[in-house]
Structures are given as C-alpha cells and as structure tokens.
Coordinates of C-alpha atoms and ligand atoms in Angstrom, one line a residue:
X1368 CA 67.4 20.6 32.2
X1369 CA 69.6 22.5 30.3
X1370 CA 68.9 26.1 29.2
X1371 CA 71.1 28.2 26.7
X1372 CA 70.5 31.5 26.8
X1373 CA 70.9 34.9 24.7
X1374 CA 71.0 38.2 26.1
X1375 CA 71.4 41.4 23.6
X1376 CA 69.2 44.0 25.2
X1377 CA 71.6 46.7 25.3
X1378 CA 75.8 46.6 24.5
X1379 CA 76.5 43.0 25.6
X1380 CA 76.4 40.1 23.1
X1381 CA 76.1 37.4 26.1
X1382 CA 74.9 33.2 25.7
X1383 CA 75.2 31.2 28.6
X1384 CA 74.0 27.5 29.4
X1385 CA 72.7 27.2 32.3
X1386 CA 71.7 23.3 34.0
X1387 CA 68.3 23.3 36.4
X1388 CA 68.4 27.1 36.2
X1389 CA 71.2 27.1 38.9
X1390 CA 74.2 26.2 37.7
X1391 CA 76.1 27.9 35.3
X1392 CA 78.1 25.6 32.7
X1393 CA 79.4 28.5 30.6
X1394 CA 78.7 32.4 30.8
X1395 CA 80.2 34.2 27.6
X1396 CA 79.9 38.3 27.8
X1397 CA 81.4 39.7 24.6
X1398 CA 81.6 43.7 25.9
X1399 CA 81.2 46.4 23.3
X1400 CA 82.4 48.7 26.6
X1401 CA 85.9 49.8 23.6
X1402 CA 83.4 50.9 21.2
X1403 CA 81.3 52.6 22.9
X1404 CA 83.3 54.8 25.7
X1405 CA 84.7 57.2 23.4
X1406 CA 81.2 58.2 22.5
X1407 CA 80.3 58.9 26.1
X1408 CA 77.2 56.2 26.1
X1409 CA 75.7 53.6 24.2
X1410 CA 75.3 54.1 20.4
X1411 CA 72.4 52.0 19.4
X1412 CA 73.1 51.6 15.6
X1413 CA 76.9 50.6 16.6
X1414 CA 75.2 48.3 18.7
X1415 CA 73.6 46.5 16.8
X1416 CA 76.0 46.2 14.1
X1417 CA 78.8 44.6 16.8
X1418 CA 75.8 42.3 18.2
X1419 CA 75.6 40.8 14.2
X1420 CA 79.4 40.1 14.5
X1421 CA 79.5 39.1 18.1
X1422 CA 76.4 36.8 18.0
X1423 CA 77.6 33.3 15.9
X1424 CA 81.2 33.0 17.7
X1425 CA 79.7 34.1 21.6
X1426 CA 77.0 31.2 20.6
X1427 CA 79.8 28.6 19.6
X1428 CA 82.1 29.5 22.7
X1429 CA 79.1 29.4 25.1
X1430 CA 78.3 26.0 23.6
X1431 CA 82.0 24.5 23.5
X1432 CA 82.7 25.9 27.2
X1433 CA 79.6 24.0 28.4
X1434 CA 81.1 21.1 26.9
X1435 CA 77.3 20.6 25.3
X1436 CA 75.7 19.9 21.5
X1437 CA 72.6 20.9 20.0
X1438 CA 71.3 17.7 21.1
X1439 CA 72.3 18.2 24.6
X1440 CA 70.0 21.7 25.3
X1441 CA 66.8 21.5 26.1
X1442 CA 65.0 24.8 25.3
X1443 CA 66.1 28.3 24.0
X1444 CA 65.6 31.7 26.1
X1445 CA 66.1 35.4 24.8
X1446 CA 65.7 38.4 26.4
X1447 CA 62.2 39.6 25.0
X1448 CA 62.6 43.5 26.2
X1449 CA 63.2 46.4 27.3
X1450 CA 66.3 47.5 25.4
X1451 CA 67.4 49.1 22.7
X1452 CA 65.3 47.5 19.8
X1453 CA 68.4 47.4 17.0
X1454 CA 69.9 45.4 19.6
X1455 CA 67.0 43.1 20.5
X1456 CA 66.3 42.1 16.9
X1457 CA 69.6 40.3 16.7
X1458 CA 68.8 38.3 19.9
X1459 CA 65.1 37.7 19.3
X1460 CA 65.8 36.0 15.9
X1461 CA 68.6 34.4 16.7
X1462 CA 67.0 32.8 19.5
X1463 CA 64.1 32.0 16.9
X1464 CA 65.8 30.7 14.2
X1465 CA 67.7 28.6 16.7
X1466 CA 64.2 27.3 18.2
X1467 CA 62.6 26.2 15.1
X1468 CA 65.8 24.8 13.4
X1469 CA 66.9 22.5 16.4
X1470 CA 63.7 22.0 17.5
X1471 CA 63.2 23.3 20.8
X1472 CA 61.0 25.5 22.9
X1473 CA 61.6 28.8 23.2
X1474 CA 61.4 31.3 26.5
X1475 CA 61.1 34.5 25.8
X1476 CA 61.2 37.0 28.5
X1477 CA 61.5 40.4 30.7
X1478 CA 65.4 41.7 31.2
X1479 CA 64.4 42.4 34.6
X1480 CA 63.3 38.7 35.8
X1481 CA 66.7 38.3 34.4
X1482 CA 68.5 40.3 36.9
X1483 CA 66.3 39.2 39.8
X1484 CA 66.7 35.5 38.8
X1485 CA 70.5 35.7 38.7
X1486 CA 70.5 35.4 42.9
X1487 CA 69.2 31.9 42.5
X1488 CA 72.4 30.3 40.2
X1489 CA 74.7 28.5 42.3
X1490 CA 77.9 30.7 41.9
X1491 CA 76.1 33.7 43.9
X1492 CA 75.2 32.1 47.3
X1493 CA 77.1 32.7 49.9
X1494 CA 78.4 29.7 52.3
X1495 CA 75.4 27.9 53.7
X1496 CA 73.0 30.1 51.7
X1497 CA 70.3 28.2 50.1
X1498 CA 68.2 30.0 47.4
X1499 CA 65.8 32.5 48.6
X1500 CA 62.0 32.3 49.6
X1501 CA 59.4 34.0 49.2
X1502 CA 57.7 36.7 49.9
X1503 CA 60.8 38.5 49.3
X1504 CA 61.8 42.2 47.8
X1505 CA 64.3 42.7 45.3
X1506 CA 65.9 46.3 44.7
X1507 CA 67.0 46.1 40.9
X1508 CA 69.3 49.2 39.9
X1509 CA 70.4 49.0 36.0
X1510 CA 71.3 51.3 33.9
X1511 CA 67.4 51.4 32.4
X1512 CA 65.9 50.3 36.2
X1513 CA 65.7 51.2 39.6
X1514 CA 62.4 49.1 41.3
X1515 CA 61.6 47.7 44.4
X1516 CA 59.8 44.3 42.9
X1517 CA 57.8 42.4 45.5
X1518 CA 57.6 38.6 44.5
X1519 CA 55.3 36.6 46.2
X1520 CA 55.9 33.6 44.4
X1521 CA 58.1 32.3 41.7
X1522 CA 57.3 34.9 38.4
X1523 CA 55.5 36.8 40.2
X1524 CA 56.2 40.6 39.9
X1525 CA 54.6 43.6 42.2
X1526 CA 56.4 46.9 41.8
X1527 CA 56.2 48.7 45.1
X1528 CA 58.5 51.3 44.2
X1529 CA 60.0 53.0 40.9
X1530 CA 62.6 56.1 39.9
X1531 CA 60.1 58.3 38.7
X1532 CA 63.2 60.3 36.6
X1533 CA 66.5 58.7 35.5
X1534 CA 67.3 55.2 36.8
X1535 CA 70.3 54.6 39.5
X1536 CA 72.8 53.4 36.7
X1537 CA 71.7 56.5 34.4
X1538 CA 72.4 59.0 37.4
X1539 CA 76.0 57.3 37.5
X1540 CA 76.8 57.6 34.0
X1541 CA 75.6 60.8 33.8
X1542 CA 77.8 62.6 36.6
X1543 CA 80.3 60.4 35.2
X1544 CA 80.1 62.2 31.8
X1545 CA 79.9 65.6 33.6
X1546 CA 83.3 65.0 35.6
X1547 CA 84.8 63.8 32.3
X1548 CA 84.8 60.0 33.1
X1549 CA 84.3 57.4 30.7
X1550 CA 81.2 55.0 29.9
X1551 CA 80.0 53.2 31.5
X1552 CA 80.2 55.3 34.8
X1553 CA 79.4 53.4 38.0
X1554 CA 82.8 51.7 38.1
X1555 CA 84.8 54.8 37.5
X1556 CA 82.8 57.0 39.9
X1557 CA 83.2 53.9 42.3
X1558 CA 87.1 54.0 41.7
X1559 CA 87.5 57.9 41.9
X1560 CA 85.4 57.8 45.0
X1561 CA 88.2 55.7 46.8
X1562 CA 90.2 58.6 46.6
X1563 CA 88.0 61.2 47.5
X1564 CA 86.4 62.5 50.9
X1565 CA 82.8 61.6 50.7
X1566 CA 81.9 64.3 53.0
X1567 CA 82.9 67.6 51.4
X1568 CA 79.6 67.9 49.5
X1569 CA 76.2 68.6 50.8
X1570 CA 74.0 67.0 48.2
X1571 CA 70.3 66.1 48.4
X1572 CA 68.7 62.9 49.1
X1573 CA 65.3 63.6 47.7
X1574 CA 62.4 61.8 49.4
X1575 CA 59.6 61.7 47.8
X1576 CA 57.4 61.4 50.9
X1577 CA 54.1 63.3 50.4
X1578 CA 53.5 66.2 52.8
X1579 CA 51.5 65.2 56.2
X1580 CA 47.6 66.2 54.9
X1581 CA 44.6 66.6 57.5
X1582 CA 42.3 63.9 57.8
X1583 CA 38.2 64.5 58.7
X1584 CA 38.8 64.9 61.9
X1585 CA 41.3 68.4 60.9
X1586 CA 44.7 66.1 62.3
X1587 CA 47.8 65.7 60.6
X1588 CA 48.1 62.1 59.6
X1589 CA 51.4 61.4 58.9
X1590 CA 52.0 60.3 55.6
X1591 CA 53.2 56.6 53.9
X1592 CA 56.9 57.0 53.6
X1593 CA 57.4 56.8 49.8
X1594 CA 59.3 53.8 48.5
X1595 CA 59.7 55.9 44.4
X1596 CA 63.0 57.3 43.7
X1597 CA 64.3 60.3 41.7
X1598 CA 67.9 61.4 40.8
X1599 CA 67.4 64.3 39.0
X1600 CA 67.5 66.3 42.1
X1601 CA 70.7 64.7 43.1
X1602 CA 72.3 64.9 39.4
X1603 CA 71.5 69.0 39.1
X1604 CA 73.5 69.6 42.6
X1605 CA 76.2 67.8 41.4
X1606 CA 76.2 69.7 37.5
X1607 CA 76.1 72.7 39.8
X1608 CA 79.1 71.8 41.5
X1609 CA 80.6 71.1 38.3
X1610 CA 79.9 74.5 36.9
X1611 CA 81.4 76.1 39.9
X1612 CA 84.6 73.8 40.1
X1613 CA 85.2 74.7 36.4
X1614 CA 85.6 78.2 37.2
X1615 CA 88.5 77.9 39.3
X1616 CA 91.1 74.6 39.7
X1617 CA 88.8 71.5 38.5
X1618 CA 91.3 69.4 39.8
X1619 CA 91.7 65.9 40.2
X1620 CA 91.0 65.8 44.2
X1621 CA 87.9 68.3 43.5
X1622 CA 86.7 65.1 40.9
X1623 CA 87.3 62.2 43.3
X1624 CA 85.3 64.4 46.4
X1625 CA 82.6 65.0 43.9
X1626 CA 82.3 61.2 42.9
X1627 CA 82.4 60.1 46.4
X1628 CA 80.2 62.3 47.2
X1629 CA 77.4 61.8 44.7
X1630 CA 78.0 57.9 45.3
X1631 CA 76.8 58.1 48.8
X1632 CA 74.0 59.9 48.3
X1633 CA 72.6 57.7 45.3
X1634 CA 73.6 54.4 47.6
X1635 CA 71.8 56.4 50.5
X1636 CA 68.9 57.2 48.4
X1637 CA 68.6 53.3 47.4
X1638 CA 69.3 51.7 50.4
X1639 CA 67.0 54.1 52.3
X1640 CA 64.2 53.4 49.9
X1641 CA 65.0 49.4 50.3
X1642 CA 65.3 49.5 54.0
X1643 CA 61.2 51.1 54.1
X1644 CA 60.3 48.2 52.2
X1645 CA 61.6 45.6 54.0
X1646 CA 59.8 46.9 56.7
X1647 CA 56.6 47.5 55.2
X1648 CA 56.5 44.3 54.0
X1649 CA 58.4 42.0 56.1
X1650 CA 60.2 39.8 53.8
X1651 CA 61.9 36.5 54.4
X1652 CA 64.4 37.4 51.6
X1653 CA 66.3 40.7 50.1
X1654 CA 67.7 40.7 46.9
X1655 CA 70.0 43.1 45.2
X1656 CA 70.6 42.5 41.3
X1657 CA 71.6 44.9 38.5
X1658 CA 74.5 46.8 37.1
X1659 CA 74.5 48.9 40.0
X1660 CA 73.9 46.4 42.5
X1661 CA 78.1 45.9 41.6
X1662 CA 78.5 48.6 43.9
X1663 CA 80.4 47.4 47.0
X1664 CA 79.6 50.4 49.0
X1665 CA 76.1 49.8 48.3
X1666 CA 76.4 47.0 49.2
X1667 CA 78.5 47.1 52.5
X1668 CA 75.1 50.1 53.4
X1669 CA 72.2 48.0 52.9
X1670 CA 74.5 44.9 55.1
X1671 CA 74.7 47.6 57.8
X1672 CA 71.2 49.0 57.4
X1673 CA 69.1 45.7 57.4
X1674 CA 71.6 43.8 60.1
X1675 CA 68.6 44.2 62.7
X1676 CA 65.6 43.7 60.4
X1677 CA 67.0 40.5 58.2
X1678 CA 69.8 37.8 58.9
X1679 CA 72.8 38.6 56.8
X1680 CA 71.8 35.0 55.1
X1681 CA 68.7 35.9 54.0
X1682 CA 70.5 39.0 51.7
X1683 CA 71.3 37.8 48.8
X1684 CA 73.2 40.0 46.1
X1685 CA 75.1 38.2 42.5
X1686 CA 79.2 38.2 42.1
X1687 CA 79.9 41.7 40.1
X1688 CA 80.2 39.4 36.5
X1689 CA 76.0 38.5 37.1
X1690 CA 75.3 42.0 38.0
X1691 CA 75.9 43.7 34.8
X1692 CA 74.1 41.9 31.6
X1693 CA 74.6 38.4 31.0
X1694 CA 72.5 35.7 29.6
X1695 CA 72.8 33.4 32.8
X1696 CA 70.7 35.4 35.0
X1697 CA 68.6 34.9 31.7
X1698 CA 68.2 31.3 31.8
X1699 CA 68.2 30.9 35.6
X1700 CA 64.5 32.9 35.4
X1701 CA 63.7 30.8 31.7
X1702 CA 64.1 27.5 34.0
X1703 CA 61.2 28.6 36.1
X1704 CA 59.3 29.6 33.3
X1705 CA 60.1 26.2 31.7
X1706 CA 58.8 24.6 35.0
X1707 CA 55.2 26.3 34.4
X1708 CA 55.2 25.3 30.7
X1709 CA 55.3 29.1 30.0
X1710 CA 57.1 28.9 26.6
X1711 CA 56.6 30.8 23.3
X1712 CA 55.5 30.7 20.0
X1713 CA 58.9 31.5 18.1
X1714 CA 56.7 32.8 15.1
X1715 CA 54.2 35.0 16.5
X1716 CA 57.8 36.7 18.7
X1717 CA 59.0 39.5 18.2
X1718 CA 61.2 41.9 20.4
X1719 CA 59.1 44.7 22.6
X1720 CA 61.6 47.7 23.8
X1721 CA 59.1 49.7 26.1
X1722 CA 58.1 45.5 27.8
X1723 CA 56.7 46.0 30.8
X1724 CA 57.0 43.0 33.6
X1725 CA 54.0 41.5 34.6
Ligands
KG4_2569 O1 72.5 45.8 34.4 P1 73.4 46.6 33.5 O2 74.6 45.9 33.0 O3 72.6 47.1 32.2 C1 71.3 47.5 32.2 O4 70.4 46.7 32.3 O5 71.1 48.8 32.2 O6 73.7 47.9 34.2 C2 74.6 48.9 33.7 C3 74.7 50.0 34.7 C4 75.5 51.2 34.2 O7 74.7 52.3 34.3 C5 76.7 51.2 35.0 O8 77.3 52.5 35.2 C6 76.3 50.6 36.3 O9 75.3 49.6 35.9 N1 77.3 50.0 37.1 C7 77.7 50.4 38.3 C8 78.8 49.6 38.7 N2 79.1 48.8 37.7 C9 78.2 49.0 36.7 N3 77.2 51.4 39.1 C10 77.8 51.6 40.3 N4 78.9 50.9 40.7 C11 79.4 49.9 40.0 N5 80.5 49.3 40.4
ZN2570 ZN1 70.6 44.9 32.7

C-alpha cells in the first residue's frame, strides 16, 4: 500500500510516499529554516505564505522521486494538528482537495503519532533490528512536545509524563536566542557545546517529585518519582548567567561552556525522566523521536543509562532527517491507521491547532 503524505504543521512544507508504512520511496523537506532565523523563531504568517509556494512543486518532486502517478497511491495523509493553524490550512486542504479529486481516502492525523511512527520505516532500524513491540514507551521531545507516551498497542496513546512549562526543543531555542544563536537552536547549542566544558556551570535539574507526605499511620511514604518535566527552572539559571557574563567579557568560550552546559542538563532532565519510566513500566521497546531526539549526546545518555534495564536492540531512535518534521513519519503512522479502516471524511476536516492525541 502506498501512502503519500503532507506535513505543514509548523515551517516545513514536507510530502513523502511511503510503501506498507515502512519504506520510504521519496521524503521531500522544503525548509523555511533562511526565512525564518533572522527573525529569531518561527513567523507564522511568513509561514504560511512560503507553505502556499512550497506546496505544488514539494508534491510533484515527492511524486516523481517515488517514481509513482496518481493512479499508483493509495490513500492521502495530512497532519491534522497541533501547529501553527496558517500553516495547517495549506496542508489540510491540500490533502482534501487531493482526496476528493483523485479519489482516495484520506488519513488525517496527530503530529505526534507522526514522530513516534517514524521508528517503524525501514531506513531507521539498526542492523538486525526488527520493528518494535509493544508495550513500549516513547520519549517525544519537539519543539511543541516533550511526553513520555506509553503505547500498548498499535494507535494506542497513554501519556505518562508531560513538560508542564516550555517543551525540550522550546528550552533550546530559547537559550539559543539568549546566547545570540540562531533559529532553530538545538543544532547550534549542540555545535557550540563541542567546544565548551560542560562542567563549569552548576545548573538545576528540576524534579518534580512531590515531597515525602505522612500516611495514617504518621510515616513518611516515600513518594512516586515524577515522570512531568519543566525547563523553566533550567532556562532562568541560564538567563541568569547570561546577565552576569554580559557584564564583563561575554566571550565566545563563556558561550560554548554555557551551551554545553545547559545541553546536559536538559539531556539529563530527559533521559532521567525516561529512565523512571522504563522502569515503572517495564517495556519491551524504547523509542526516541522528535526534533530533539537529533541530539547525539542525548542520545549516547539514554544508550548508557538503559544498557542494564533494555537491550541496546530494543532502543530504537530515527536518522537526524526523520527526527525533525517530515511527512514520512506521517505516512508510516497513516499505514496503521489505514490497516484499522480509520480514514476521514475529507469534507467534514478541518485542521485543529490545540489537537490533543487520543
Ligand atoms: O520535531 P521538530 O522538527 O518540530 C516540532 O514538532 O516542534 O522539532 C524542532 C525542534 C527545535 O526546537 C530544534 O531546536 C530541535 O528540535 N532540534 C534539536 C536538534 N535538532 C533540532 N535539539 C537539540 N539538538 C539537536 N541536534
Ligand atoms: Zn514535529
């Protein structure tokens, strides 16, 4: 079965098609990263605008690099929501018009199934890795997410834990703005970091963890550890730092310790929070997936955290290109939808920004 997908939930005009939901016969990503960076974030209204003029030739490369026609695609997915909603608009009736035009039925779902769904295409297992099983928790750090997801079966979303400030991605971008970085942030803080000493900086992990409370018998129970995140902690130590280098020499080797520093303490914080999961629950798989899941030194701390609790084969984590938004991790979890007959009504859809997954 072949899927083609569109993805245009936040700055990326991406289509992909996608065969049996696992292997990827064309991925297109048309980045609007050049019109955006000088701006210091995303500018939804320039967004959209870019996603109008991206959308026709991204769909006609995606098509001609899959070697495919019209007549060779068997159903349509979009990216339903979150997002920004300029930027949905274009995907959703794209992906509508395309639907009732060639005749096909449509998927329309969660960005986040997306991202978790991009571990099962072909390109991301490792040697001898076959796709993962269930029950299995999935740490998903974005730029709009940072949840632990614990699937039980195929489509089938329990969040266990959830940033309860910014999300992972937004904390990067963020202390990348402050240290005068460009948009988007993780990969610049990640680059500035190899430079810098990782260990000048104190910096807080916050834990969330409740205080121990009595129970009826007047003993101190000691409390669930908490698997919710928050940044905000982390992000006001480092503006303070900021403030302080400012004063004096804000050079370039204060920047790269700074970055280093405030990169292991988010990948601390999120590998921490992933590592209590896996052993509160006891899955047979972890999965990474997300923007920030790009991060090879988060990466290289959750391999060396979970090495006694998980085989390294049963961690599963996407090539950087399906971290960040693309519409193949979009049409590997429309395949599954396909599977259960879950499509869409292309007339009654319309895009939701605040979607919640379900
Ligand atoms: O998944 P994504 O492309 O978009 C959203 O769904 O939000 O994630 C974008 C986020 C940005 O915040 C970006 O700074 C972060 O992912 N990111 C990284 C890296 N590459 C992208 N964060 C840390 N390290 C990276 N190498
Ligand atoms: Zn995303």
């Amino acid at each position: 079965m072949k899927i083609l997908a569109i993805e245009t939930s936040c700055d990326d005009t991406s289509v992909a098609v996608v065969k049996d939901g696992t292997k990827v016969l064309s991925s297109v990503v048309s980045s609007q990263i050049d019109l955006h960076s000088k701006y210091g974030g995303v500018v939804p209204e320039v967004a959209a605008r870019a996603h109008i003029q991206n959308m026709i030739p991204v769909l006609d490369e995606a098509l001609c690099e899959a070697k495919s026609t019209w007549s060779d695609i068997d159903a349509i997915a979009v990216t339903k929501g979150p997002g920004l909603v300029g930027s949905l608009i274009v995907g959703v009736n794209t992906a509508k018009t395309l639907a009732l035009l060639k005749q096909k039925p449509l998927v329309a779902l969660h960005h986040t199934e997306g991202h978790i769904y991009a571990n099962w295409l072909e390109d991301n297992l490792q040697e001898g890795q076959t796709p993962p099983e269930f029950p299995l928790i999935c740490l998903t750090v974005s730029g709009g997410h940072t949840n632990i997801i614990l699937m039980k079966d195929h489509l089938n979303y329990n969040i266990v834990g959830q940033t309860i400030d910014d999300a992972a991605g937004e904390a990067y971008d963020k202390v990348a703005k402050m240290l005068g970085l460009t948009y988007p942030g993780g990969p610049v803080i990640a680059k500035c970091a190899e430079s810098g000493c990782q260990d000048t900086l104190e910096l807080p992990r916050v834990d969330l963890t409740k205080a121990p409370e009595r129970n009826e018998q007047g003993f101190l129970e000691k409390p669930e550890p908490s698997l919710d995140f928050s940044f905000s902690g982390l992000k006001t130590a480092v503006l303070k730092e900021v403030r302080e280098a400012e004063k004096t020499n804000f050079s370039k080797t204060k920047k790269d310790d700074i970055a280093a520093s405030f990169q292991l303490a988010a990948n601390e914080i999120l590998a921490r929070n992933l590592l209590r999961a896996v052993e509160k629950y006891k899955p047979k798989s972890v999965l990474l997936s997300g923007g920030v899941a790009a991060n090879t030194q988060l990466k290289e701390i959750i391999i060396r955290e979970l090495s006694s609790k998980v085989a390294s084969n049963n961690f599963y984590y996407p090539k950087p290109k399906y971290c960040t938004d693309n519409a193949a991790m979009i049409a590997a979890a429309a395949y599954f939808h396909s599977k259960d007959s879950n499509f869409t009504d292309p007339k009654g859809l319309i895009p939701d920004p605040n979607l919640k997954i379900s």
